Structures are given as C-alpha cells and as structure tokens.
C-alpha cells in the first residue's frame, strides 16, 4: 500500500488531471440533463425514454459497483475460490430479477417499489414501511461505495491520514448529491452508461494484459496464483475462507442466499425498470445487463487471480480489506512501481474506479430520495395532495440529508471490505423488500398487515443481527473495534433474516382481521402481466 502511494505520488499531477477530467465531464452531462428535467416523470424516471440497450448499460453501471471492481478483485486475490463466489452470486441473482420482477414491476408501478406494494393495500402504512426500508438498504449500499472511494482516492493522492480519508469521503458525498439534485434520473443514467463503458473497457484491458503474462493459459495463471498465495492448492479449492469451521460454512450459505435473492429487491435497481417505455423494453434491458455483467464477472476471475500471482501476498496483505488489489495490479501491468507506464495505467484504472463509485452513489441517492419524496412526503405526510413541484423539491432536500448520513457512517467503516458491505445491503433488501414484493404480485390473500409485518420484521431482524455481528464489533476490522457485543456469529444475517421476512408476511396475513380485495388483486394481476394501464 505504501509502495503504491509512493508511485502515485511521483505522478500525482497525471492522476489528479484524469480525475478532474472525469468529474468535469460528468458534471457537464448532469447540467445538460438537468435542463431537460421539467417534471416528476423526468426527475424520477428520466422521461421513460431510454432504450433497452441504454437501460441495460445503466443497470450494469448501477450493479458493477466499487464492490464489484475493487472488493471482488480483492476478495479473489486474498481468498481464491471462496472470493470468486461473490462473482457467481452476483451474476446468478439476475435470473431471479429477470424471471420474477422486471416485467411485472414495470407494468404495475410508476416511480418506486412502493407503487406496486401499495396498489391493493392501504397506502400510508405500506408506503411508510417501504420508504423506510428503501432508505436503509440504500445507506448500507452507499457505505460500501464511500469506503471504496475513501481508500482509493486518499491512497492515490498520498494522503494516508484519517483526516484526509474523511475529507475524500465528504468530497465524494458532495458530488453525488450534486448529480442527483441537478440531473435527476436523466443525468444519473447517462453518467452510469458512460461509467459502464469505461469500466468494461478498463477491466477488459487489464484482463488481456494479465492473460498475456501467462501466454493466455488459464491453467498457468491459476497455478501461479496458488503458488504466490502461500496457501498452495487450497487457494483454488472451496473452504479457504468459508470452510474452516461450522460457523464459516454457515456464513457462506448466508452470503449465497443474500446475493441470489437480494438483487431482485435492491431499490436502485428496481427504479431502473421505470426508465423505459414498455415492459418488453424492461425485459430487454435485463437481458442486455445479464450479458454485460456476465462478461465483467468473468473478467474479475482473471483480475483477482492475476493480482494474487503478480502483485504477491505481501503487498496485498498491506490492505486487509483487499480494496486496493485492482490498482496494485494495474500498476504492475503498466510496468511496475516508479515507471511512467505503471503510473499511467494506475491513474486510468483508478479514475475508472472513481467513476464507478460516483455513478453508483448517485443512483443510490436518487432511489432513496425518490422514495422519501414520492412515498413518505407526497403520499404519507401530504396524503396525496403535494404538487409535482413540491415532490421534486422534497426529493432534492432528501438527497442532501441522505448524503450527509452516508458520509457520517462511512467515516467509521473504512476498514471493511467493500464487497462484504454490499452483501449486507443485499441481505437487508432480500429480507425486507423481496417477500413483500413477491407476495404482493403473486399471492391473492396477501393484505396490508402482512405487508407491513413482512417489511418491518425483515428489516429489523437483518439490521439488528448486523449490529450484533462481527461486522460491528469484536475484531480489529469492525466498525467499533474496541467493543465486543458480537453474540451473533455470522457476518451476513441473510440465513436468518430472509426466512423471517417471508414467515412474518404469512403470519401477519393470516392473523389480520382485514381481508384482501379480490378485485384489486385481479386488476394488479392483469396489469402486471399485460401492461394495461401502465404509466
């Protein structure tokens, strides 16, 4: 890590110039998009004018986050086969989103997930629960991106003090709020499209360079990675991280469930289905995103094992979270520390990673602020009487407040792996949002009490278990390293909290005195399948 900082320091002008070019370019796009944002449909859904390919790129841009590029590359470099399980989980999860959620959601909703949940329920309690859940999930996800930003930018600029990292996080937070407030969904979407293209290009270049080092022989790459890892053949087999005892095996199971089920319930992914004109286009955008994301996650295999083989265990271990594995690999591929080629590739890849962070945090902030404005402010506080202008204004204020909360929390999470933090967001989404969403779409008897019970039970259980897990206390990499109240042994709560969310929905539905309206369910079913009456 120190070596990378020294090399970056020698070429800091180049690095800062590339960062500056990207920031100015994306701000320009945001200002351009902001001028064409006239009403709520423009702000929340980008005017519903994006094609399937454009939206597929934007979804990929949302999904291929700092956790994907920095966190997963680091996880594979440090844990081998067990780290690659993140890539598999993230990719397989898209099948759930494609088969169960994409088309019905686009047909049934308008701006947010709660539009679908509240369609045949009592508006205020369901929208309140969905709004709170959306904001909590988004903040968990924001933590991962901000942590990646803090460690990456502070390292490259040679500012290793805690104060410097904090100021870096504040700067990233300010930029993400600007993107949302000025550009809305249109600006955010174009930033995500550009970022997706840059990330695929950057990762593709590094993948080719890594494979070239090993004569395009994957077996030679894996063998070299295993040898350099210090773990031998265990590096290429299951169990290096998750197979040491019963607890780690359960941790792996919990992680896998959270990754596979969480994608279909992530608020910033769900709102992307509203940016296209039809459900057919929404389905096409998911197919495009599966292809793009699939190619990217295959490349993380080469990047992770390439970092293990070329950078070496000692250099990787300097950053226990593994978040700097990709920049270290880029520097090595460019010619090594102190070389101009190394500095140039390091600067380019780091700028791409920074682009990744900015685009994803903007999408997350937009999803959570939109939910606050549309669900909590307009439909709960104002009881549907707010004007579009007031609603959009409240969304912009919410973006500032949510950005501030994310910045404050991120300052204390800098020691955690970005991919692990994202996995927590997936677990909360799968516990609180997915059961309610699926029951609303496919269970005729489901009612308001069941929806509220499912959302709150999943949310409280998942967040509560995280608070009492090793993520928050009990070890040097925890949020509160000096404390010890980690009585829940698993790092990911999905194994417990996801079944609780589904079960609470069933219990709440059967215990409630109210009965579901069969006519409303029939209307929702027709709309979700055919798009009749969709916005």
mmCIF file of C-alpha atoms in Angstrom, residues 140 427-428 431-432 453-469 487-488 492-502 504:
data_model
loop_
_atom_site.group_PDB
_atom_site.id
_atom_site.type_symbol
_atom_site.label_atom_id
_atom_site.label_comp_id
_atom_site.label_asym_id
_atom_site.label_seq_id
_atom_site.Cartn_x
_atom_site.Cartn_y
_atom_site.Cartn_z
ATOM 1 C CA UNK A 140 -25.920 0.226 3.567
ATOM 2 C CA UNK A 427 -29.338 -9.272 2.843
ATOM 3 C CA UNK A 428 -31.429 -6.355 4.122
ATOM 4 C CA UNK A 431 -35.258 -9.736 3.982
ATOM 5 C CA UNK A 432 -37.403 -6.591 3.949
ATOM 6 C CA UNK A 453 -45.228 -7.238 9.133
ATOM 7 C CA UNK A 454 -43.042 -8.705 6.401
ATOM 8 C CA UNK A 455 -41.193 -5.454 5.701
ATOM 9 C CA UNK A 456 -40.555 -4.440 9.310
ATOM 10 C CA UNK A 457 -39.725 -7.967 10.528
ATOM 11 C CA UNK A 458 -37.214 -8.485 7.736
ATOM 12 C CA UNK A 459 -35.742 -5.014 8.196
ATOM 13 C CA UNK A 460 -35.449 -5.099 11.996
ATOM 14 C CA UNK A 461 -34.112 -8.673 12.067
ATOM 15 C CA UNK A 462 -31.476 -8.111 9.374
ATOM 16 C CA UNK A 463 -30.241 -4.765 10.714
ATOM 17 C CA UNK A 464 -30.413 -5.992 14.318
ATOM 18 C CA UNK A 465 -28.328 -9.079 13.562
ATOM 19 C CA UNK A 466 -25.766 -6.953 11.702
ATOM 20 C CA UNK A 467 -25.450 -4.695 14.786
ATOM 21 C CA UNK A 468 -24.653 -7.726 16.947
ATOM 22 C CA UNK A 469 -22.377 -9.399 14.384
ATOM 23 C CA UNK A 487 -23.086 -12.524 20.043
ATOM 24 C CA UNK A 488 -24.446 -13.292 16.551
ATOM 25 C CA UNK A 492 -24.185 -11.877 6.973
ATOM 26 C CA UNK A 493 -27.694 -12.161 8.509
ATOM 27 C CA UNK A 494 -29.472 -13.497 5.397
ATOM 28 C CA UNK A 495 -29.744 -17.104 6.592
ATOM 29 C CA UNK A 496 -31.967 -15.980 9.484
ATOM 30 C CA UNK A 497 -33.496 -12.671 8.400
ATOM 31 C CA UNK A 498 -34.741 -13.686 4.914
ATOM 32 C CA UNK A 499 -36.894 -16.594 6.197
ATOM 33 C CA UNK A 500 -38.139 -14.281 8.988
ATOM 34 C CA UNK A 501 -39.292 -11.746 6.380
ATOM 35 C CA UNK A 502 -41.197 -14.372 4.382
ATOM 36 C CA UNK A 504 -43.794 -12.690 9.019
#
